Short mmCIF file of C-alpha atoms and ligand atoms in Angstrom, two decimals:
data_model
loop_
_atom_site.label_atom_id
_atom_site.label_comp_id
_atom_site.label_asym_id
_atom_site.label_seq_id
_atom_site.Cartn_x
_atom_site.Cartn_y
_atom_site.Cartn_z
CA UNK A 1 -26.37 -13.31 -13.26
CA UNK A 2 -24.17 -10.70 -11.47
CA UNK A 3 -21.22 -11.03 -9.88
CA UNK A 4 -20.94 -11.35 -5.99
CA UNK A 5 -17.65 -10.80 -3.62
CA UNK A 6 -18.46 -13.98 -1.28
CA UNK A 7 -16.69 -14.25 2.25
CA UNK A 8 -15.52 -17.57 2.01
CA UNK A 9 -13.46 -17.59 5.23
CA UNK A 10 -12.60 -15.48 8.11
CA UNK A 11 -9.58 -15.11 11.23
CA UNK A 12 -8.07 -13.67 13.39
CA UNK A 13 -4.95 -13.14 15.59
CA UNK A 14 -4.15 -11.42 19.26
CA UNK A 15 -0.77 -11.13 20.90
CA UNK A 16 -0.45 -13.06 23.64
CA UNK A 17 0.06 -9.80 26.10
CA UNK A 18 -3.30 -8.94 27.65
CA UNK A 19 -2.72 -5.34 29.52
CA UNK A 20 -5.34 -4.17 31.83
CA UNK A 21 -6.44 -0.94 32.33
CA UNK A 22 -4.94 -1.03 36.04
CA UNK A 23 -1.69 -1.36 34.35
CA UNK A 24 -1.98 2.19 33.11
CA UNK A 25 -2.50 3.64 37.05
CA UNK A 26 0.94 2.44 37.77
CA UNK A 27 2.65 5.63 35.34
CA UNK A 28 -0.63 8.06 34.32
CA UNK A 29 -2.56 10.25 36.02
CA UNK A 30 -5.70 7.68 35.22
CA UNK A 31 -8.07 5.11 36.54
CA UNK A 32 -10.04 2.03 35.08
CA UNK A 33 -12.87 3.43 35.73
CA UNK A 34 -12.46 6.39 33.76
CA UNK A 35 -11.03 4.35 30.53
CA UNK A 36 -14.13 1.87 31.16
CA UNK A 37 -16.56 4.72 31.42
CA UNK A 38 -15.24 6.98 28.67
CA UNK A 39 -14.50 4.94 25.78
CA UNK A 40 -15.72 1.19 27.43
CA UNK A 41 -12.56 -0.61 26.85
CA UNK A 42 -11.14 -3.10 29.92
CA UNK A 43 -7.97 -4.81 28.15
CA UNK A 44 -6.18 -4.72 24.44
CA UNK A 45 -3.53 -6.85 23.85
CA UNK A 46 0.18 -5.59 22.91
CA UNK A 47 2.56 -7.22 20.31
CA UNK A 48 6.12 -8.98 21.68
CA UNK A 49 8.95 -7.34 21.07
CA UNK A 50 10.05 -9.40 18.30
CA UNK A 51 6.21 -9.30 16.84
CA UNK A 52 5.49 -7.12 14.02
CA UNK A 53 2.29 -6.28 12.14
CA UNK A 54 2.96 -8.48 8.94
CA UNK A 55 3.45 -11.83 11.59
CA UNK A 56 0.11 -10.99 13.63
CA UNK A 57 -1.36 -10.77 9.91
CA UNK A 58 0.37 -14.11 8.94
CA UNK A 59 -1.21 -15.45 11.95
CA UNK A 60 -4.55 -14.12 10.79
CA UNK A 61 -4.45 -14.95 7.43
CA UNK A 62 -3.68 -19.23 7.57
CA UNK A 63 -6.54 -18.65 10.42
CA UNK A 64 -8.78 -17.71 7.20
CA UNK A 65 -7.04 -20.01 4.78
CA UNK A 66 -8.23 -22.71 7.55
CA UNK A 67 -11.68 -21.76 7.97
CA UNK A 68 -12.03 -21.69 3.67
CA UNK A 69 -10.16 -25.06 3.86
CA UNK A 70 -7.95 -23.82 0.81
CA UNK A 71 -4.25 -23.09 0.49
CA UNK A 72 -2.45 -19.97 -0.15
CA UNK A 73 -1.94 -20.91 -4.01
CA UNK A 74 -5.66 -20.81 -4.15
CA UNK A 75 -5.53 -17.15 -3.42
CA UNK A 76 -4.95 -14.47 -6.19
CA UNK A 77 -3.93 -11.51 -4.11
CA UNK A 78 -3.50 -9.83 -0.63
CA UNK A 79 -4.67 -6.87 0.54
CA UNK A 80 -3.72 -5.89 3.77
CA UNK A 81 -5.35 -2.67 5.18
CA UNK A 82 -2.72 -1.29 7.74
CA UNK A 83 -1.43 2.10 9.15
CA UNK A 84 1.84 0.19 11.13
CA UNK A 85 3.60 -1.40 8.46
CA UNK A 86 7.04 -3.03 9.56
CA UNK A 87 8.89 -0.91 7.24
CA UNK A 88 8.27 1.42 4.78
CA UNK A 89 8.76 -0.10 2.62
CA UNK A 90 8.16 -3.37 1.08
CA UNK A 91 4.91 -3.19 1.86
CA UNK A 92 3.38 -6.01 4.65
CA UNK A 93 1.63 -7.62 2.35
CA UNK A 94 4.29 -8.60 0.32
CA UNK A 95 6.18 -10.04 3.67
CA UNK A 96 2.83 -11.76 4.69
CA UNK A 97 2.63 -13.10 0.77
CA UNK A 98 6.05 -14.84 1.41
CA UNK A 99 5.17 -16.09 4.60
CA UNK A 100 2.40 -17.70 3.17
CA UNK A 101 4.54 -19.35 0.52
CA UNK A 102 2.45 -17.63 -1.81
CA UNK A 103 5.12 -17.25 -4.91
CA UNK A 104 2.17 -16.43 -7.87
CA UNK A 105 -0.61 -13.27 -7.49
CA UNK A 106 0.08 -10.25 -6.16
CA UNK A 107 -0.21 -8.01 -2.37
CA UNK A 108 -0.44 -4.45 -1.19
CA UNK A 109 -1.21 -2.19 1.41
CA UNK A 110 -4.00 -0.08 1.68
CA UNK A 111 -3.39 2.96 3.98
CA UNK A 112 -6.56 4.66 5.38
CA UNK A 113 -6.07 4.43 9.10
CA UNK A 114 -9.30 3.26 10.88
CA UNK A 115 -11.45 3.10 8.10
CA UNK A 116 -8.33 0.71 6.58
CA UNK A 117 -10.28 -2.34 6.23
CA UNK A 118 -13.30 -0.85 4.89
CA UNK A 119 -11.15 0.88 1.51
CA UNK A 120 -9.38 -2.91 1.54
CA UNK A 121 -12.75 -4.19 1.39
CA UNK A 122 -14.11 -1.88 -1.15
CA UNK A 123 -11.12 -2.94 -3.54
CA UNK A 124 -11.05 -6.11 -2.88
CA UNK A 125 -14.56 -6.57 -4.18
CA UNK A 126 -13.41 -4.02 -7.41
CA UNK A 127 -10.78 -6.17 -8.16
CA UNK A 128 -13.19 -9.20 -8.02
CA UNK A 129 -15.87 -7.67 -10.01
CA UNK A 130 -13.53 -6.52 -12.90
CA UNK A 131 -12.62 -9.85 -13.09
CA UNK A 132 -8.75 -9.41 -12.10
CA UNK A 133 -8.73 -11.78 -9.47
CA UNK A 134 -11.22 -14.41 -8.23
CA UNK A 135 -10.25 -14.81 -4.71
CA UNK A 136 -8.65 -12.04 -2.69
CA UNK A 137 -7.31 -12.23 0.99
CA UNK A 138 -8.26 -9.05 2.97
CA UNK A 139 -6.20 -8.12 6.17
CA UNK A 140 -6.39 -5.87 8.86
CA UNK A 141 -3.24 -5.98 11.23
CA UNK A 142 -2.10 -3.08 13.33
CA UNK A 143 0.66 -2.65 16.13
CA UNK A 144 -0.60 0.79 17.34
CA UNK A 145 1.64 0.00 20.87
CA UNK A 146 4.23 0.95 18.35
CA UNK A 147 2.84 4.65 17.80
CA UNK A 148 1.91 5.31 21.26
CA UNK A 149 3.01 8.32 23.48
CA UNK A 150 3.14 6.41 27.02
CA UNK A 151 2.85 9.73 28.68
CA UNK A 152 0.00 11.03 27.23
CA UNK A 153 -2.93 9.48 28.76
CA UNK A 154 -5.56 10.86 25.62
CA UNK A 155 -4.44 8.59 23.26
CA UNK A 156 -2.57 5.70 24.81
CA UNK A 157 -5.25 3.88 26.85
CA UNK A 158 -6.86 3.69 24.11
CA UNK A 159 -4.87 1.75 21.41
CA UNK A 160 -4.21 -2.03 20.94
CA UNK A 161 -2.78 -4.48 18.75
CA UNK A 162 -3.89 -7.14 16.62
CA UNK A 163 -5.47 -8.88 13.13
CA UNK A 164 -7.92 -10.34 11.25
CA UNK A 165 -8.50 -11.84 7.77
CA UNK A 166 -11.01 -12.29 5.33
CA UNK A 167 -10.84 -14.08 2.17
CA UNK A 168 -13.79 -13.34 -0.59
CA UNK A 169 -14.27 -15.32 -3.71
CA UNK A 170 -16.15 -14.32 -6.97
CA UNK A 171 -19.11 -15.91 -6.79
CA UNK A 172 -22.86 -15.97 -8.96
CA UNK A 173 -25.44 -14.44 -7.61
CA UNK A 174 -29.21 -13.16 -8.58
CA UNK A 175 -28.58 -9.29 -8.53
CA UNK A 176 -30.81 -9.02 -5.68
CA UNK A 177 -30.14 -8.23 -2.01
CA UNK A 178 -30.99 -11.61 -1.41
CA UNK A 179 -27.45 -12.53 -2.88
CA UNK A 180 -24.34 -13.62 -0.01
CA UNK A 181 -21.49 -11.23 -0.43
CA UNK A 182 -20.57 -7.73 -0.64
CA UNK A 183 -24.18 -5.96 -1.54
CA UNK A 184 -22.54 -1.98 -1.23
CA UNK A 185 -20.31 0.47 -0.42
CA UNK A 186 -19.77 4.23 0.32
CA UNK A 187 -16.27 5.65 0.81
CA UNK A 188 -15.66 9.07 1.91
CA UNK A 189 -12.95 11.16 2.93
CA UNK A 190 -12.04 15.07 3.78
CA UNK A 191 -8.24 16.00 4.28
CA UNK A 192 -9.61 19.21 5.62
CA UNK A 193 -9.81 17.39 9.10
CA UNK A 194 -5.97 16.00 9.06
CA UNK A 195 -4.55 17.63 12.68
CA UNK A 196 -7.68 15.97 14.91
CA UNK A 197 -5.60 12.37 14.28
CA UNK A 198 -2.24 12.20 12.87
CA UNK A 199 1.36 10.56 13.14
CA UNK A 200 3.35 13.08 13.32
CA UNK A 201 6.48 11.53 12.04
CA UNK A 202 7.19 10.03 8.71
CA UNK A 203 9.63 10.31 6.46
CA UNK A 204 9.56 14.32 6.57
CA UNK A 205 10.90 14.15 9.94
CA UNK A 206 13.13 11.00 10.09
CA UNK A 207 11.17 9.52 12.82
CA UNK A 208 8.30 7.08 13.12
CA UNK A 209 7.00 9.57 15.69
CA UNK A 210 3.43 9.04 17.46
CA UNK A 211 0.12 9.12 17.50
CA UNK A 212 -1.93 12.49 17.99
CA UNK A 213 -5.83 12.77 18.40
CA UNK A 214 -8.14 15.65 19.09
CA UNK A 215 -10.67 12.92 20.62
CA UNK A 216 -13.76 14.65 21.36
CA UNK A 217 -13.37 16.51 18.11
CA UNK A 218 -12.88 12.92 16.20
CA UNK A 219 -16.14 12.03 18.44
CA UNK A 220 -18.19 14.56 17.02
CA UNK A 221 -17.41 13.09 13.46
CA UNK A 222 -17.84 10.18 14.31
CA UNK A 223 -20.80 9.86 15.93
CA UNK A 224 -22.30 12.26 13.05
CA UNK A 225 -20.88 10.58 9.91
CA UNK A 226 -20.92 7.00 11.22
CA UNK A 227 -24.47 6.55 10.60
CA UNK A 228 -25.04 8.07 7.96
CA UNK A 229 -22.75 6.44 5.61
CA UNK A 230 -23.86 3.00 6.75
CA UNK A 231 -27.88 4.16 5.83
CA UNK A 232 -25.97 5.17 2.09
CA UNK A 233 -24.64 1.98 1.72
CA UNK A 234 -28.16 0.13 2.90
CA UNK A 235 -29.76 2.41 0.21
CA UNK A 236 -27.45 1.54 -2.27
CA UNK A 237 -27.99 -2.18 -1.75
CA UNK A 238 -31.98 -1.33 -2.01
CA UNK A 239 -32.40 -1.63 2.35
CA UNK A 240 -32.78 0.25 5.09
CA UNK A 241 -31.44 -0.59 8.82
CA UNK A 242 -35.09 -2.66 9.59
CA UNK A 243 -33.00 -5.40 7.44
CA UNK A 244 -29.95 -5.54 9.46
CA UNK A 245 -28.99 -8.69 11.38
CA UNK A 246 -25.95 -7.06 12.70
CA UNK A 247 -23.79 -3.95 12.44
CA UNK A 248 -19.89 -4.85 12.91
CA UNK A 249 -18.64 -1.00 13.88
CA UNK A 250 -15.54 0.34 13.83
CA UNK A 251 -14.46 -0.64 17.76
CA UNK A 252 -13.18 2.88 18.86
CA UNK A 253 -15.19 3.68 21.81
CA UNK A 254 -18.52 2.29 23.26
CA UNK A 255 -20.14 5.72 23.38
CA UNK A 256 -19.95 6.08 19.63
CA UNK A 257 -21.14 2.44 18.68
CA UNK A 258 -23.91 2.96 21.16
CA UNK A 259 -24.71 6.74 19.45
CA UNK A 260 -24.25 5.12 15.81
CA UNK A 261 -26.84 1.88 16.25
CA UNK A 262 -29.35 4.78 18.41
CA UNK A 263 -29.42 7.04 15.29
CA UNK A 264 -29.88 3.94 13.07
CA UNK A 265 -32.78 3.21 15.49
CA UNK A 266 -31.29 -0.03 16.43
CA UNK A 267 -31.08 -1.98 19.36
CA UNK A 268 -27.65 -2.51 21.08
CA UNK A 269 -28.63 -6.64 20.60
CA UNK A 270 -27.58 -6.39 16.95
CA UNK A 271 -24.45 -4.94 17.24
CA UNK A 272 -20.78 -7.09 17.74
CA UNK A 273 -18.60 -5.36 20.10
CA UNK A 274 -15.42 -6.31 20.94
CA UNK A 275 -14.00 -2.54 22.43
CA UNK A 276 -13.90 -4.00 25.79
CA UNK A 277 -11.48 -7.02 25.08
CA UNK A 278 -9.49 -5.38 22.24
CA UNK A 279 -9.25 -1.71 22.27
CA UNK A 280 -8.89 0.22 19.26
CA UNK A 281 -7.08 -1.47 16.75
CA UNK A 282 -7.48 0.32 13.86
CA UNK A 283 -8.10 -1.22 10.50
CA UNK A 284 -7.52 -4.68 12.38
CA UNK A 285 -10.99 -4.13 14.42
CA UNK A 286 -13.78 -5.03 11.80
CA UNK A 287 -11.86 -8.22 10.83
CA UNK A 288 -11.28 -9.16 14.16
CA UNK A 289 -14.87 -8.26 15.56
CA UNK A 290 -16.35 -9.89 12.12
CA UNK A 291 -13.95 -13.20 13.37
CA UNK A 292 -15.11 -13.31 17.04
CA UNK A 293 -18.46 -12.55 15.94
CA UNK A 294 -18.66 -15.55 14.00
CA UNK A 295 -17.00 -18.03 16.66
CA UNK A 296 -19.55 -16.46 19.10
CA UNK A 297 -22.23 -17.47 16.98
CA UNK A 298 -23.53 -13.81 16.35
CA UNK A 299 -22.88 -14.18 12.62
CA UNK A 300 -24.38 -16.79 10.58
CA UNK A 301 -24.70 -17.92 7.13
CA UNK A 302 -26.73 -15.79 5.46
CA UNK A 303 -27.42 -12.91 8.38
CA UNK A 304 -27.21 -8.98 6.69
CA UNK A 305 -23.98 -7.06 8.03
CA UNK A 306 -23.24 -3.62 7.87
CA UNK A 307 -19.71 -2.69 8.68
CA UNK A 308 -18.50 1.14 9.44
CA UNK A 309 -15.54 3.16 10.30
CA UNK A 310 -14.38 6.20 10.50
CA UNK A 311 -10.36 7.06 11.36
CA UNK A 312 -7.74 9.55 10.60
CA UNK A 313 -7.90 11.40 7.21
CA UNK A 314 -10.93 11.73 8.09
CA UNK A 315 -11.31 8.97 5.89
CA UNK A 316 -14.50 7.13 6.79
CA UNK A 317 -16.99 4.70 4.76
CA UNK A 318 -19.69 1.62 5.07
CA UNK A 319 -19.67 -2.05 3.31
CA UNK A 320 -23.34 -3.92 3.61
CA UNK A 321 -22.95 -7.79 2.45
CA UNK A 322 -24.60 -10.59 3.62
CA UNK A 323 -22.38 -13.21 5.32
O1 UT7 B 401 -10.35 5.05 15.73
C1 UT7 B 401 -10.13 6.32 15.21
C2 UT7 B 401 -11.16 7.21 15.66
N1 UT7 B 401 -10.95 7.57 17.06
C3 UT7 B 401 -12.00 7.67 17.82
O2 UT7 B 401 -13.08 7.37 17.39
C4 UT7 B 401 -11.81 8.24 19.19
C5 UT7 B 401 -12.89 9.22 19.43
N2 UT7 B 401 -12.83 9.88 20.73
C6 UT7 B 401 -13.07 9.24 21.88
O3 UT7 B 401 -13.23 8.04 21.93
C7 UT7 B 401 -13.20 10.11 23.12
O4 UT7 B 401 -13.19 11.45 22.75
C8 UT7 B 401 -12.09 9.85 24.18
C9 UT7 B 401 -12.28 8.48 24.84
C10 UT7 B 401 -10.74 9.93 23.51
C11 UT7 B 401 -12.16 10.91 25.28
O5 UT7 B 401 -13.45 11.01 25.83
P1 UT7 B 401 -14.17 12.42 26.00
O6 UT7 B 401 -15.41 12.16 26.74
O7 UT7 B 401 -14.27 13.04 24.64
O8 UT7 B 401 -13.16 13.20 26.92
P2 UT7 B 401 -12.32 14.55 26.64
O9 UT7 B 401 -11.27 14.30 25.60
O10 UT7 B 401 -13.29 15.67 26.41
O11 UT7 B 401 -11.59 14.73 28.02
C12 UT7 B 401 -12.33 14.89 29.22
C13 UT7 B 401 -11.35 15.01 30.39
C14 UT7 B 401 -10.22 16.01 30.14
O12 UT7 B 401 -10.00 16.68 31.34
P3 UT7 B 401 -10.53 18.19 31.56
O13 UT7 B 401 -9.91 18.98 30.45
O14 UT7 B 401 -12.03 18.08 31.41
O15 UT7 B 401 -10.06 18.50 32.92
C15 UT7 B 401 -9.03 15.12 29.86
O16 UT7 B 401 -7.80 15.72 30.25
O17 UT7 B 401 -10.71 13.75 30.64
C16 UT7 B 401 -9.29 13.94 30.73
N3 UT7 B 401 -8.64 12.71 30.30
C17 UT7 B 401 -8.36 11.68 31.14
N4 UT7 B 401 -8.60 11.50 32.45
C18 UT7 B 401 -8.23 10.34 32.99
C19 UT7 B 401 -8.22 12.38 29.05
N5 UT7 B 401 -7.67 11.14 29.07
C20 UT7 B 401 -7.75 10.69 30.35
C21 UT7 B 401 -7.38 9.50 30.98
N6 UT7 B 401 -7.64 9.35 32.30
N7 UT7 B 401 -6.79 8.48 30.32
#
């Protein structure tokens, strides 16, 4: 018998405020067919005022706890996978923990921009395997509108806000790939590549300060790493892409999920995309494209998923389980 990280439920949660890409001609020097044609995103949705990351992840996460049918004592830990924490410090976790009413386990952020929810993922199913926790909540929730430069039409068109949940649960399995759950993973990173995506504020400057992206040089990466850290993954699980039902991708930019499934040598009908309705949001987009997947009846019981991303580090990586 071996040990198997099962997704026992999945959710999600979008702000209310759907923006257009119009809505950007108004200030920019830009046009919706440019942001449609370039990167294939229409809308994203932007937080309220008043609505921080840790509530859209509260929001996500009793979505999940609905969908597993089990309450938030049932869970042993959080991990939330963010780069837009409220504060920071405590981290979000620990605000979405007492939100939950959760008073026993334990929560934490995982920081790895983009490729957030992969990492969360990857420890997650550690933590599970080790036998320190049996059932583990895994987040993604991002308010990028937060870290925006509205007057620099490179990066902001391209952002959105947002969060989604997963909740895995130690479960038996065979050893083979025939098993549900997490099958593999491949993490990378290289801090060699830090100035093509960065904040650049913190607290070395005193500011929260905004986001900065080299984009066709994050392209390049991505587009180049992307699929070949979801084939590692496959091969550590013992498959190749011919056993895919579906790969969940990072939801960056069109252009680069189409370039990742063409190098896999897969057709465009496996793949979930959700770029056009959400934008990027960061270590909130597998969850949330792994949630509207489901309800779309993409994923089912059973189907092979690969999930990739790649983000600002570079830190970039590849989980394969079967749903
Ligand atoms: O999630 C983390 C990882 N991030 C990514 O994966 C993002 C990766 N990068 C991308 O998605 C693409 O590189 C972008 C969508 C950001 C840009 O597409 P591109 O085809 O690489 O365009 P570019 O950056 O090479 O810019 C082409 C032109 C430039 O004008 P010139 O220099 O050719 O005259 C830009 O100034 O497009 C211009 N441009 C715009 N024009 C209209 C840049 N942003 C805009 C805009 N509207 N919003």
């Amino acid at each position: 018998m071996t040990k198997r990280s099962v997704v026992i439920g999945v959710g999600h949660y979008l702000p209310e405020r759907v923006v257009p890409n119009a809505e950007f001609e108004k200030t920019l020097d830009t046009s919706d067919e440019w942001i449609r044609s370039r990167s294939g995103i229409e809308r994203r949705h932007f937080a309220a005022e008043d609505e921080s990351t840790s509530d859209l992840a509260t929001h996500a996460a009793q979505a999940a706890l609905a969908d597993a049918g089990i309450e938030a004592d049932d869970i042993d830990a959080i991990i939330l996978a963010t780069s837009t924490a409220d504060l920071t410090f405590p981290s979000a976790a620990t605000m979405v923990q007492a939100r939950l009413g959760m008073t026993t386990g334990f929560a934490f952020d995982v920081q790895a921009v983009c490729a957030g929810f992969i990492y969360a993922l990857s420890n997650a199913n550690a933590m599970i395997l080790s036998g320190q926790a049996k059932r583990v909540m895994v987040i993604g929730a991002e308010t990028f509108s937060r870290i925006m430069d509205w007057t620099d039409r490179s990066t902001c068109v391209l952002f959105g806000d947002g969060a989604g949940a997963l909740i895995l649960e130690g479960q038996e399995g065979s050893g083979t790939a025939q098993d549900r759950g997490i099958l593999a993973v491949d993490l990378n990173s290289d801090g060699r590549y830090k100035d093509l995506l960065y904040v650049d504020g913190g607290v070395s400057t005193g500011t929260s300060g905004y986001l900065r992206m080299q984009g066709n040089q994050v392209f390049r990466h991505a587009v180049e790493k992307l699929a070949k850290t979801a084939e590692t993954a496959l091969e550590r699980a013992g498959l190749g892409a011919d056993d895919l039902d579906w790969i969940v991708p990072h939801q960056a930019n069109i252009r680069i999920i189409q370039g990742t499934a063409r190098k896999m040598g897969l057709s465009m009908d496996k793949v979930v995309v959700t770029v056009q309705d959400h934008g990027n949001t960061s270590a909130a987009s597998i969850p949330l494209a792994l949630s509207v997947g489901k309800a779309r009846g993409q994923i089912k019981q059973g189907d092979l998923v690969v999930t990739e991303a790649i983000g600002g580090g570079l830190a970039w990586g590849a989980v394969v389980l079967r749903w």
